[in-house]
Tab-separated table of C-alpha atoms in Angstrom:
chain	number	residue	atom	x	y	z
A	477	MET	CA	28.472	31.297	46.961
A	478	PRO	CA	25.644	30.412	44.891
A	479	THR	CA	23.051	28.334	46.670
A	480	SER	CA	21.620	24.888	45.260
A	481	ALA	CA	18.378	26.965	43.748
A	482	SER	CA	20.352	28.901	41.935
A	483	MET	CA	23.330	26.453	40.090
A	484	GLU	CA	19.916	24.363	39.446
A	485	GLU	CA	19.261	27.080	37.939
A	486	ALA	CA	21.664	28.057	35.925
A	487	ALA	CA	22.385	24.127	35.057
A	488	LEU	CA	19.293	24.793	33.442
A	489	LEU	CA	19.944	27.576	31.616
A	490	GLY	CA	22.881	26.358	30.439
A	491	CYS	CA	25.515	28.687	32.167
A	492	ASN	CA	27.459	29.244	35.368
A	493	PRO	CA	26.155	30.706	38.128
A	494	SER	CA	28.991	33.198	38.808
A	495	GLU	CA	28.703	34.848	34.791
A	496	SER	CA	26.093	37.495	34.590
A	497	MET	CA	23.060	37.220	32.477
A	498	ASP	CA	22.437	40.049	30.587
A	499	GLU	CA	18.886	41.723	30.341
A	500	VAL	CA	16.975	41.310	26.600
A	501	GLU	CA	13.782	42.762	25.775
A	502	LEU	CA	11.197	40.930	23.396
A	503	ARG	CA	10.863	43.921	21.179
A	504	ASN	CA	8.975	42.226	18.390
A	505	ILE	CA	7.893	38.881	17.336
A	506	GLN	CA	7.210	37.742	13.312
A	507	LEU	CA	5.109	35.063	12.348
A	508	SER	CA	5.678	33.030	9.674
A	509	PHE	CA	2.517	31.288	8.496
A	510	PRO	CA	3.231	27.762	6.040
A	511	SER	CA	1.918	27.362	2.378
A	512	SER	CA	-1.832	27.286	2.116
A	513	ARG	CA	-3.115	23.517	1.182
A	514	THR	CA	-5.396	23.303	-1.957
A	515	LEU	CA	-7.288	21.175	-3.678
A	516	SER	CA	-6.609	23.276	-7.400
A	517	ARG	CA	-4.890	21.471	-9.630
A	518	GLY	CA	-1.406	21.758	-10.588
A	519	GLU	CA	0.592	22.868	-13.216
A	520	GLY	CA	2.231	20.624	-15.640
A	521	LEU	CA	1.930	17.596	-13.107
A	522	ALA	CA	-0.639	16.094	-15.560
A	523	VAL	CA	-1.624	15.288	-19.425
A	524	GLU	CA	-5.387	15.491	-19.914
A	525	GLU	CA	-7.578	13.986	-22.518
A	526	ARG	CA	-11.180	12.774	-23.405
A	527	VAL	CA	-11.687	9.713	-24.239
A	528	ASP	CA	-15.459	7.578	-25.566
A	529	THR	CA	-16.689	5.742	-24.561
A	530	LYS	CA	-19.953	3.275	-25.283
A	531	PHE	CA	-21.417	5.096	-22.373
A	532	GLY	CA	-20.823	9.101	-22.796
A	533	SER	CA	-16.767	10.509	-22.908
A	534	VAL	CA	-14.942	11.081	-19.766
A	535	LEU	CA	-11.769	12.962	-18.835
A	536	VAL	CA	-8.276	10.801	-18.358
A	537	ALA	CA	-5.696	12.335	-16.789
A	538	ILE	CA	-2.350	10.959	-17.419
A	539	GLN	CA	0.644	11.118	-15.140
A	540	GLY	CA	4.410	9.759	-16.127
A	541	ASP	CA	6.047	7.991	-19.061
A	542	ARG	CA	3.866	6.061	-21.367
A	543	SER	CA	6.507	3.462	-21.908
A	544	LYS	CA	6.606	2.115	-18.372
A	545	PRO	CA	4.106	0.308	-16.647
A	546	ALA	CA	0.148	1.452	-16.410
A	547	ILE	CA	-1.665	2.333	-12.639
A	548	ILE	CA	-5.198	2.941	-13.256
A	549	THR	CA	-7.421	5.357	-10.379
A	550	TYR	CA	-11.205	6.149	-9.755
A	551	HIS	CA	-11.864	8.561	-7.494
A	552	ASP	CA	-14.461	8.913	-4.406
A	553	LEU	CA	-18.204	10.608	-4.218
A	554	GLY	CA	-17.167	14.462	-4.245
A	555	LEU	CA	-13.840	14.376	-5.874
A	556	ASN	CA	-11.849	13.539	-8.750
A	557	TYR	CA	-8.924	13.333	-9.960
A	558	VAL	CA	-6.838	16.520	-8.335
A	559	SER	CA	-8.345	16.764	-4.819
A	560	ASN	CA	-8.639	12.723	-4.077
A	561	PHE	CA	-4.943	11.651	-5.659
A	562	GLN	CA	-2.730	14.628	-7.045
A	563	ALA	CA	-1.412	15.353	-3.650
A	564	PHE	CA	-0.345	11.922	-2.382
A	565	PHE	CA	1.172	11.536	-5.105
A	566	ASN	CA	3.147	13.817	-5.522
A	567	PHE	CA	3.984	12.730	-1.757
A	568	VAL	CA	7.774	12.665	-1.448
A	569	ASP	CA	7.870	8.757	-1.493
A	570	MET	CA	4.607	8.881	-4.074
A	571	ARG	CA	6.635	10.663	-6.317
A	572	ILE	CA	9.684	8.355	-6.030
A	573	LEU	CA	7.562	5.323	-6.868
A	574	GLY	CA	5.186	6.999	-9.559
A	575	GLN	CA	9.295	7.485	-11.444
A	576	ASN	CA	8.712	3.582	-11.864
A	577	PHE	CA	5.347	3.936	-13.805
A	578	CYS	CA	2.450	5.604	-16.140
A	579	ILE	CA	-0.009	7.018	-13.226
A	580	TYR	CA	-4.089	7.016	-15.556
A	581	HIS	CA	-6.348	9.193	-13.521
A	582	ILE	CA	-10.024	7.776	-14.672
A	583	ASN	CA	-12.527	11.052	-13.369
A	584	ALA	CA	-16.495	9.886	-13.560
A	585	PRO	CA	-18.672	11.758	-15.310
A	586	GLY	CA	-19.416	15.374	-15.004
A	587	GLN	CA	-16.887	15.089	-11.870
A	588	GLU	CA	-13.903	16.683	-13.263
A	589	GLU	CA	-13.318	20.311	-12.758
A	590	SER	CA	-15.129	23.296	-13.946
A	591	ALA	CA	-17.771	20.440	-15.308
A	592	PRO	CA	-20.605	21.547	-17.636
A	593	THR	CA	-23.224	20.972	-16.495
A	594	LEU	CA	-24.912	17.336	-17.971
A	595	PRO	CA	-28.576	17.492	-19.191
A	596	GLU	CA	-31.370	15.693	-17.942
A	597	THR	CA	-32.051	13.533	-20.820
A	598	PHE	CA	-28.217	12.507	-19.999
A	599	VAL	CA	-28.789	8.547	-18.521
A	600	TYR	CA	-26.084	8.611	-16.052
A	601	PRO	CA	-23.989	5.325	-16.099
A	602	THR	CA	-24.708	2.290	-13.846
A	603	MET	CA	-21.728	1.388	-11.336
A	604	ASP	CA	-21.554	-1.508	-13.564
A	605	GLN	CA	-21.634	-0.188	-16.876
A	606	LEU	CA	-18.789	2.640	-15.483
A	607	ALA	CA	-16.748	-1.004	-15.276
A	608	GLU	CA	-17.097	-0.718	-18.589
A	609	GLN	CA	-15.829	3.157	-19.117
A	610	VAL	CA	-12.022	1.512	-17.829
A	611	MET	CA	-12.140	-1.004	-20.713
A	612	ASP	CA	-13.110	1.614	-23.217
A	613	VAL	CA	-9.824	3.335	-21.658
A	614	LEU	CA	-6.835	0.642	-21.873
A	615	LEU	CA	-8.350	0.260	-25.156
A	616	HIS	CA	-8.268	3.635	-25.897
A	617	PHE	CA	-4.471	3.566	-24.794
A	618	GLY	CA	-4.372	0.352	-25.729
A	619	LEU	CA	-2.936	-1.345	-22.128
A	620	LYS	CA	-2.884	-5.250	-21.586
A	621	ARG	CA	-2.379	-4.972	-17.962
A	622	VAL	CA	-2.187	-2.833	-15.191
A	623	ILE	CA	-2.534	-2.434	-11.572
A	624	ALA	CA	-6.101	-1.030	-9.910
A	625	PHE	CA	-5.681	1.653	-6.878
A	626	GLY	CA	-9.818	2.801	-6.115
A	627	VAL	CA	-10.943	4.303	-3.160
A	628	GLY	CA	-14.498	4.826	-1.997
A	629	ALA	CA	-17.100	4.331	-4.733
A	630	GLY	CA	-14.090	4.295	-7.592
A	631	ALA	CA	-13.270	1.064	-5.708
A	632	ASN	CA	-16.275	-0.535	-5.962
A	633	ILE	CA	-15.893	0.428	-9.452
A	634	LEU	CA	-12.712	-1.228	-10.057
A	635	CYS	CA	-13.856	-4.030	-8.887
A	636	ARG	CA	-16.683	-4.820	-11.165
A	637	PHE	CA	-14.123	-3.751	-13.343
A	638	ALA	CA	-11.229	-7.278	-11.765
A	639	LEU	CA	-14.193	-8.877	-11.499
A	640	SER	CA	-15.280	-9.359	-15.457
A	641	ASN	CA	-11.702	-8.766	-16.062
A	642	SER	CA	-9.063	-10.163	-14.195
A	643	GLU	CA	-6.669	-10.740	-16.563
A	644	LYS	CA	-6.517	-7.212	-17.551
A	645	VAL	CA	-5.370	-6.601	-13.289
A	646	ASP	CA	-2.138	-7.478	-12.207
A	647	ALA	CA	-2.608	-5.674	-8.407
A	648	LEU	CA	-5.676	-4.123	-6.603
A	649	CYS	CA	-5.281	-1.486	-3.725
A	650	VAL	CA	-8.909	-0.091	-3.138
A	651	LEU	CA	-9.164	1.726	0.463
A	652	ASN	CA	-12.515	1.943	1.886
A	653	CYS	CA	-14.597	0.280	-0.427
A	654	ILE	CA	-18.459	-1.522	0.021
A	655	SER	CA	-19.099	-5.033	-1.369
A	656	THR	CA	-22.417	-5.020	-0.583
A	657	GLN	CA	-25.316	-2.977	-1.716
A	658	ALA	CA	-27.013	-0.097	-0.134
A	659	GLY	CA	-28.659	-0.680	3.242
A	660	TRP	CA	-31.629	0.942	4.248
A	661	ILE	CA	-30.176	4.057	6.254
A	662	GLU	CA	-27.211	4.737	3.715
A	663	TRP	CA	-30.323	4.225	0.809
A	664	GLY	CA	-32.707	7.203	2.677
A	665	TYR	CA	-29.982	9.620	3.706
A	666	GLN	CA	-28.201	9.111	-0.158
A	667	LYS	CA	-31.609	9.484	-1.854
A	668	ILE	CA	-32.089	13.306	0.447
A	669	ASN	CA	-28.863	13.953	-0.273
A	670	THR	CA	-29.671	13.772	-4.560
A	671	ARG	CA	-33.277	15.459	-4.062
A	672	ASN	CA	-31.104	17.701	-2.854
A	673	LEU	CA	-28.510	18.308	-4.746
A	674	LYS	CA	-30.693	18.434	-8.342
A	675	SER	CA	-33.143	21.241	-6.946
A	676	LYS	CA	-31.304	22.973	-3.872
A	677	GLY	CA	-27.400	22.318	-4.711
A	678	MET	CA	-25.513	22.156	-1.834
A	679	THR	CA	-27.570	22.461	1.348
A	680	GLN	CA	-26.063	21.956	5.108
A	681	GLY	CA	-27.272	18.207	5.310
A	682	VAL	CA	-25.703	17.329	2.225
A	683	LEU	CA	-21.550	18.940	2.856
A	684	ASP	CA	-21.769	17.653	6.320
A	685	TYR	CA	-22.545	13.819	4.720
A	686	LEU	CA	-19.773	13.888	2.380
A	687	MET	CA	-17.535	15.400	5.686
A	688	TRP	CA	-18.777	12.271	7.477
A	689	HIS	CA	-18.144	9.728	4.298
A	690	HIS	CA	-14.757	11.158	3.988
A	691	PHE	CA	-13.191	12.231	7.175
A	692	GLY	CA	-15.935	10.531	9.689
A	693	ARG	CA	-16.435	12.003	13.139
A	694	VAL	CA	-14.430	14.617	13.205
A	695	THR	CA	-13.156	15.604	16.720
A	696	GLU	CA	-10.388	18.309	18.464
A	697	GLU	CA	-7.449	16.047	18.179
A	698	ARG	CA	-8.321	15.924	13.833
A	699	ASN	CA	-6.558	17.822	11.071
A	700	HIS	CA	-9.139	21.245	11.366
A	701	ASP	CA	-6.900	22.657	8.666
A	702	LEU	CA	-7.732	19.867	6.449
A	703	VAL	CA	-11.392	19.556	7.726
A	704	TYR	CA	-11.675	23.501	6.524
A	705	VAL	CA	-9.789	23.088	3.120
A	706	TYR	CA	-12.120	20.500	1.988
A	707	ARG	CA	-15.801	21.177	3.341
A	708	GLN	CA	-14.616	24.833	1.172
A	709	TYR	CA	-14.302	22.254	-1.748
A	710	PHE	CA	-17.160	20.695	-1.770
A	711	GLU	CA	-19.352	23.665	-1.528
A	712	SER	CA	-17.668	25.430	-4.115
A	713	ASN	CA	-15.812	23.499	-6.427
A	714	VAL	CA	-18.115	21.364	-6.905
A	715	ASN	CA	-21.102	20.827	-9.653
A	716	PRO	CA	-24.403	19.746	-7.443
A	717	GLN	CA	-26.085	18.118	-10.643
A	718	ASN	CA	-23.268	16.378	-11.715
A	719	LEU	CA	-22.560	15.423	-8.551
A	720	GLY	CA	-26.180	13.775	-7.490
A	721	MET	CA	-26.477	11.760	-10.366
A	722	PHE	CA	-23.249	10.509	-9.389
A	723	ILE	CA	-24.569	9.619	-6.312
A	724	ASP	CA	-27.723	7.944	-7.182
A	725	SER	CA	-26.033	5.686	-9.153
A	726	TYR	CA	-23.452	4.350	-6.104
A	727	ILE	CA	-26.936	3.696	-4.099
A	728	ARG	CA	-28.599	1.680	-6.738
A	729	ARG	CA	-25.254	-0.494	-6.995
A	730	THR	CA	-25.677	-4.268	-6.943
A	731	ASP	CA	-24.042	-6.465	-4.802
A	732	LEU	CA	-20.460	-8.274	-5.784
A	733	ALA	CA	-21.605	-11.393	-5.788
A	734	ILE	CA	-18.358	-13.200	-4.752
A	735	GLU	CA	-18.031	-15.377	-1.710
A	736	ARG	CA	-14.984	-17.403	-0.203
A	737	ASN	CA	-14.708	-20.844	-0.833
A	738	LEU	CA	-11.894	-22.883	0.813
A	739	ASP	CA	-12.953	-26.129	-0.299
A	740	PRO	CA	-9.402	-26.876	-2.777
A	741	ILE	CA	-11.681	-28.543	-5.605
A	742	ARG	CA	-14.271	-25.664	-5.785
A	743	ARG	CA	-11.924	-22.546	-5.427
A	744	LYS	CA	-10.948	-22.078	-9.063
A	745	GLU	CA	-14.164	-21.657	-9.890
A	746	ALA	CA	-15.922	-19.538	-6.552
A	747	ARG	CA	-16.863	-16.142	-8.255
A	748	THR	CA	-13.736	-13.835	-6.144
A	749	LEU	CA	-10.875	-11.034	-6.725
A	750	LYS	CA	-8.465	-13.766	-9.060
A	751	MET	CA	-6.043	-11.222	-8.218
A	752	PRO	CA	-3.889	-9.783	-4.694
A	753	VAL	CA	-5.648	-7.174	-3.284
A	754	LEU	CA	-4.823	-4.311	-0.890
A	755	ASN	CA	-7.941	-4.244	1.368
A	756	VAL	CA	-6.947	-0.811	2.806
A	757	THR	CA	-8.915	1.356	5.984
A	758	GLY	CA	-8.876	4.175	8.094
A	759	ALA	CA	-9.499	3.894	12.673
A	760	HIS	CA	-11.750	6.577	12.743
A	761	SER	CA	-13.025	6.042	8.799
A	762	PRO	CA	-17.388	5.274	9.214
A	763	HIS	CA	-16.805	2.298	6.346
A	764	VAL	CA	-13.835	0.096	8.577
A	765	ASP	CA	-16.750	-2.918	9.369
A	766	ASP	CA	-17.402	-2.599	5.902
A	767	THR	CA	-13.874	-3.620	4.424
A	768	VAL	CA	-14.054	-5.894	7.339
A	769	THR	CA	-16.781	-7.773	5.532
A	770	PHE	CA	-15.128	-6.982	2.177
A	771	ASN	CA	-11.679	-9.892	3.100
A	772	GLY	CA	-14.188	-11.397	4.715
A	773	ARG	CA	-15.622	-12.566	1.514
A	774	LEU	CA	-11.704	-12.818	-0.377
A	775	ASP	CA	-9.357	-16.033	-1.016
A	776	PRO	CA	-7.741	-15.720	2.890
A	777	VAL	CA	-4.434	-16.390	-0.380
A	778	ASP	CA	-4.009	-13.310	-1.980
A	779	SER	CA	-6.326	-10.336	0.112
A	780	THR	CA	-3.735	-8.612	2.641
A	781	TRP	CA	-6.718	-5.895	5.247
A	782	MET	CA	-4.920	-3.120	7.239
A	783	LYS	CA	-6.320	-0.884	8.961
A	784	ILE	CA	-4.349	2.381	9.242
A	785	GLN	CA	-4.483	4.390	12.715
A	786	ASP	CA	-5.136	8.379	13.448
A	787	CYS	CA	-6.734	8.851	10.535
A	788	GLY	CA	-10.425	8.638	8.561
A	789	MET	CA	-8.977	9.420	5.128
A	790	VAL	CA	-6.107	8.087	5.022
A	791	LEU	CA	-4.877	9.520	1.054
A	792	GLU	CA	-4.395	12.955	3.089
A	793	GLU	CA	-3.700	12.475	7.071
A	794	GLN	CA	-1.285	9.474	6.496
A	795	PRO	CA	0.225	9.032	3.227
A	796	GLY	CA	4.055	7.786	4.443
A	797	LYS	CA	1.873	5.373	6.514
A	798	LEU	CA	0.277	3.664	2.928
A	799	ALA	CA	2.844	4.750	0.042
A	800	GLU	CA	5.106	2.436	2.273
A	801	ALA	CA	2.322	-0.335	2.082
A	802	PHE	CA	1.551	-0.305	-1.337
A	803	ARG	CA	5.500	-0.146	-2.048
A	804	LEU	CA	6.095	-3.687	-0.442
A	805	PHE	CA	2.740	-4.693	-1.712
A	806	LEU	CA	3.891	-4.073	-5.339
A	807	GLN	CA	7.330	-5.314	-4.326
A	808	GLY	CA	5.512	-8.633	-3.415
A	809	GLN	CA	4.060	-9.279	-6.971
A	810	GLY	CA	7.576	-9.094	-8.894
A	811	TYR	CA	8.377	-5.388	-9.102
A	812	ALA	CA	11.661	-5.463	-8.234
A	813	LEU	CA	11.211	-0.851	-6.237
A	814	LYS	CA	13.600	0.620	-4.268
A	815	LEU	CA	12.469	3.675	-2.124
A	816	TYR	CA	15.356	6.338	-1.004
A	817	ARG	CA	14.984	9.830	-0.191
A	818	LYS	CA	17.175	12.196	-1.124
A	819	ASN	CA	20.530	12.687	-0.636
A	820	SER	CA	20.684	9.896	1.620
A	821	LEU	CA	22.348	6.393	1.624
A	822	PRO	CA	20.680	2.985	2.101
A	823	GLU	CA	21.288	1.250	4.776
A	824	VAL	CA	23.153	-1.977	4.266
A	825	PRO	CA	20.929	-4.811	5.434
A	826	THR	CA	22.981	-6.401	9.100
A	827	LEU	CA	23.514	-10.281	8.992
A	828	SER	CA	20.292	-11.571	10.587
A	829	SER	CA	20.999	-15.582	13.412
A	830	LYS	CA	19.226	-17.775	9.954
A	831	LYS	CA	22.405	-15.922	7.821
A	832	VAL	CA	25.098	-16.737	10.090
A	833	SER	CA	23.921	-20.026	10.529
A	834	GLN	CA	24.119	-21.039	7.146
A	835	ASN	CA	27.137	-19.234	6.482
A	836	ARG	CA	28.745	-21.126	9.386
A	837	LYS	CA	27.496	-24.537	6.890
A	838	MET	CA	29.605	-23.818	4.699
A	839	SER	CA	31.252	-26.457	1.664
A	840	VAL	CA	35.280	-26.298	0.393
A	841	ASP	CA	34.677	-29.169	-2.491
A	842	SER	CA	38.077	-28.886	-3.729
A	843	GLY	CA	39.563	-28.011	-0.131
A	844	VAL	CA	37.578	-31.510	0.630
A	845	SER	CA	38.965	-33.165	-2.680
A	846	GLY	CA	42.771	-31.684	-1.602
A	847	ALA	CA	43.214	-32.842	1.243
A	848	GLY	CA	44.536	-36.413	0.193
A	849	SER	CA	45.073	-38.797	2.914
A	850	SER	CA	44.279	-36.464	5.961
A	851	ALA	CA	40.595	-37.361	5.012
A	852	ALA	CA	41.131	-40.882	3.986
A	853	SER	CA	42.221	-41.211	7.592
A	854	SER	CA	39.425	-39.797	8.822
A	855	SER	CA	37.257	-41.378	11.810
A	856	VAL	CA	34.329	-39.305	9.604
A	857	SER	CA	34.757	-40.133	5.620
A	858	LEU	CA	33.545	-36.923	4.065
A	859	ASN	CA	32.120	-39.301	1.201
A	860	ASN	CA	28.869	-41.832	1.936
A	861	GLY	CA	29.823	-43.799	4.296
A	862	THR	CA	29.261	-45.559	8.206
A	863	ALA	CA	30.616	-43.399	11.502
A	864	LYS	CA	30.533	-44.553	14.764
A	865	ASP	CA	28.653	-44.990	17.136
A	866	GLY	CA	25.549	-46.446	15.127
A	867	MET	CA	25.394	-42.646	12.414
A	868	SER	CA	25.774	-42.850	9.125
A	869	THR	CA	27.807	-39.984	7.063
A	870	SER	CA	26.861	-37.991	4.498
A	871	SER	CA	28.936	-35.605	2.884
A	872	GLY	CA	31.163	-35.459	5.777
A	873	VAL	CA	28.360	-33.864	8.343
A	874	VAL	CA	27.025	-36.847	11.411
A	875	THR	CA	23.324	-37.577	11.057
A	876	PRO	CA	21.199	-39.968	12.422
A	877	LYS	CA	20.193	-42.961	9.913
A	878	SER	CA	16.919	-41.807	9.757
A	879	VAL	CA	17.642	-39.247	8.528
A	880	ASP	CA	17.971	-38.203	4.316
A	881	PRO	CA	21.315	-36.603	4.725
A	882	SER	CA	21.633	-33.360	2.394
A	883	SER	CA	23.616	-33.563	-0.976
A	884	GLY	CA	25.035	-30.752	-1.043
A	885	THR	CA	28.942	-31.143	0.727
A	886	LEU	CA	28.493	-29.579	4.436
A	887	ILE	CA	31.714	-29.646	7.088
A	888	ASN	CA	31.040	-31.134	10.693
A	889	LEU	CA	32.970	-28.105	11.989
A	890	ALA	CA	32.860	-29.182	15.413
A	891	SER	CA	35.914	-33.057	12.904
A	892	PRO	CA	38.907	-31.419	13.926
A	893	GLU	CA	40.154	-33.815	10.621
A	894	THR	CA	37.326	-31.604	8.970
A	895	ALA	CA	39.005	-28.176	10.254
A	896	THR	CA	41.822	-29.431	8.443
A	897	VAL	CA	41.137	-30.275	4.853
A	898	THR	CA	39.381	-26.801	5.569
A	899	LYS	CA	41.839	-25.403	5.897
A	900	SER	CA	43.717	-26.978	3.225
A	901	GLY	CA	41.613	-26.167	0.764
A	902	LEU	CA	41.475	-22.107	1.638
A	903	GLU	CA	45.457	-22.419	1.306
A	904	LYS	CA	45.050	-23.108	-1.494
A	905	GLY	CA	43.569	-20.505	-2.293
A	906	ILE	CA	39.898	-22.372	-3.723
A	907	ILE	CA	36.967	-20.228	-3.150
A	908	ASP	CA	34.310	-22.817	-4.582
A	909	ILE	CA	32.278	-23.363	-1.773
A	910	ARG	CA	28.333	-24.250	-2.061
A	911	ILE	CA	25.246	-23.100	0.940
A	912	THR	CA	23.422	-26.308	2.390
A	913	GLU	CA	19.866	-25.812	1.935
A	914	ASN	CA	19.765	-27.781	4.926
A	915	PRO	CA	18.238	-26.314	8.389
A	916	ILE	CA	21.115	-26.090	10.641
A	917	SER	CA	19.060	-28.588	13.416
A	918	GLU	CA	20.069	-31.608	11.202
A	919	SER	CA	23.489	-31.763	12.702
A	920	PRO	CA	23.528	-31.891	16.416
A	921	GLU	CA	27.148	-30.786	15.893
A	922	LEU	CA	26.695	-27.092	14.692
A	923	SER	CA	23.790	-26.220	16.586
A	924	SER	CA	25.490	-27.239	19.426
A	925	ASP	CA	29.244	-25.304	18.503
A	926	LEU	CA	26.521	-22.698	17.443
A	927	ASP	CA	25.290	-22.235	21.403
A	928	ALA	CA	28.694	-21.671	22.549
A	929	ASN	CA	29.574	-19.010	19.718
A	930	PRO	CA	26.658	-17.635	18.701
A	931	THR	CA	28.743	-14.502	16.305
A	932	CYS	CA	30.956	-15.171	13.734
């Protein structure tokens, strides 16, 4: 007879204790490795085009149908449109969302892949001039209004563009945006980095600073494979001289000079971003405090601040959460977007308690008119009149005299006479139903009825 220990072991193994178990010899183990993560450019994903501006030419990559609404992107330090946005916009949720838009990826001068070294006589544009280049890009492609999407230094550039061309920007989504000028510590570190980049190339100090700028403090819990991929990318795929010029322009940035003014009179004249803003950062990002400062200078009516947990580089570490937030943000601006995964059916929304209460407050106008003498003899008149006990009635609902009655026709479900009227109307096949906008609390009879029977 099997013991309790053997029975427990058999239960865990999913077999009966009476059954015999055959011994199996493990002879070979075959490992399957996932496809390696790269930051190389995908073939056929975007069409690249050179655009001449007042401050030099820039490379713009177009992804999608140009007849659809436009999204413009701008990358961060040490990156370009491929390394910063390609993986995110090819994420499954963003790929479905991107089918509704045409995406224009703008690269800062000399930051694209395999870019030639800029001559020493080249004067790199300032942050304000880079924002003017964005306007030249819009004029080149004939874009009247756009949705702006920027990260880090690119977010600062797009904010400057939005401040000077608010009529061109419908919505603005920024990640790790800094609205102030560079502090002494940042200026000192970056000044050393630009000097090393121009004289020695990509040194270990510059590499460590770029990794901190994008990922924050790297711990054992972080995605080490992703960190390794970006470290390799910075070492071998970045033109150090061109990057040094871009960083030097970034640390010379001026303050955005925006303010939050809640005075209703001076509010329209205040210098701030006039369009809806989605301000995003990662919990491990070193720029969390800067995004809080930026959020404090925005109009709270048009701005949303969001911190995503368990990430520093949000686009790479939490693309699903950012894609969902971006989709809801665009829906709030009037874009009718639906995001369903392949081979899945949309969920049928359940009936909320508010909707149930509204459905219980229905009127049948024709049923009321066809009730005849039954309604006329009722103690509660279905037309404007006076009921018993000092209560005023309007459209069939007993309300206190001090309450302004609704203009819609309501049916008092607690009244037997009204129930008779409703039944006779429905029997005649009349389906002309109006739903009132008044809350359920205006009718004590309906509230008590719902408490007794909350479900329809």
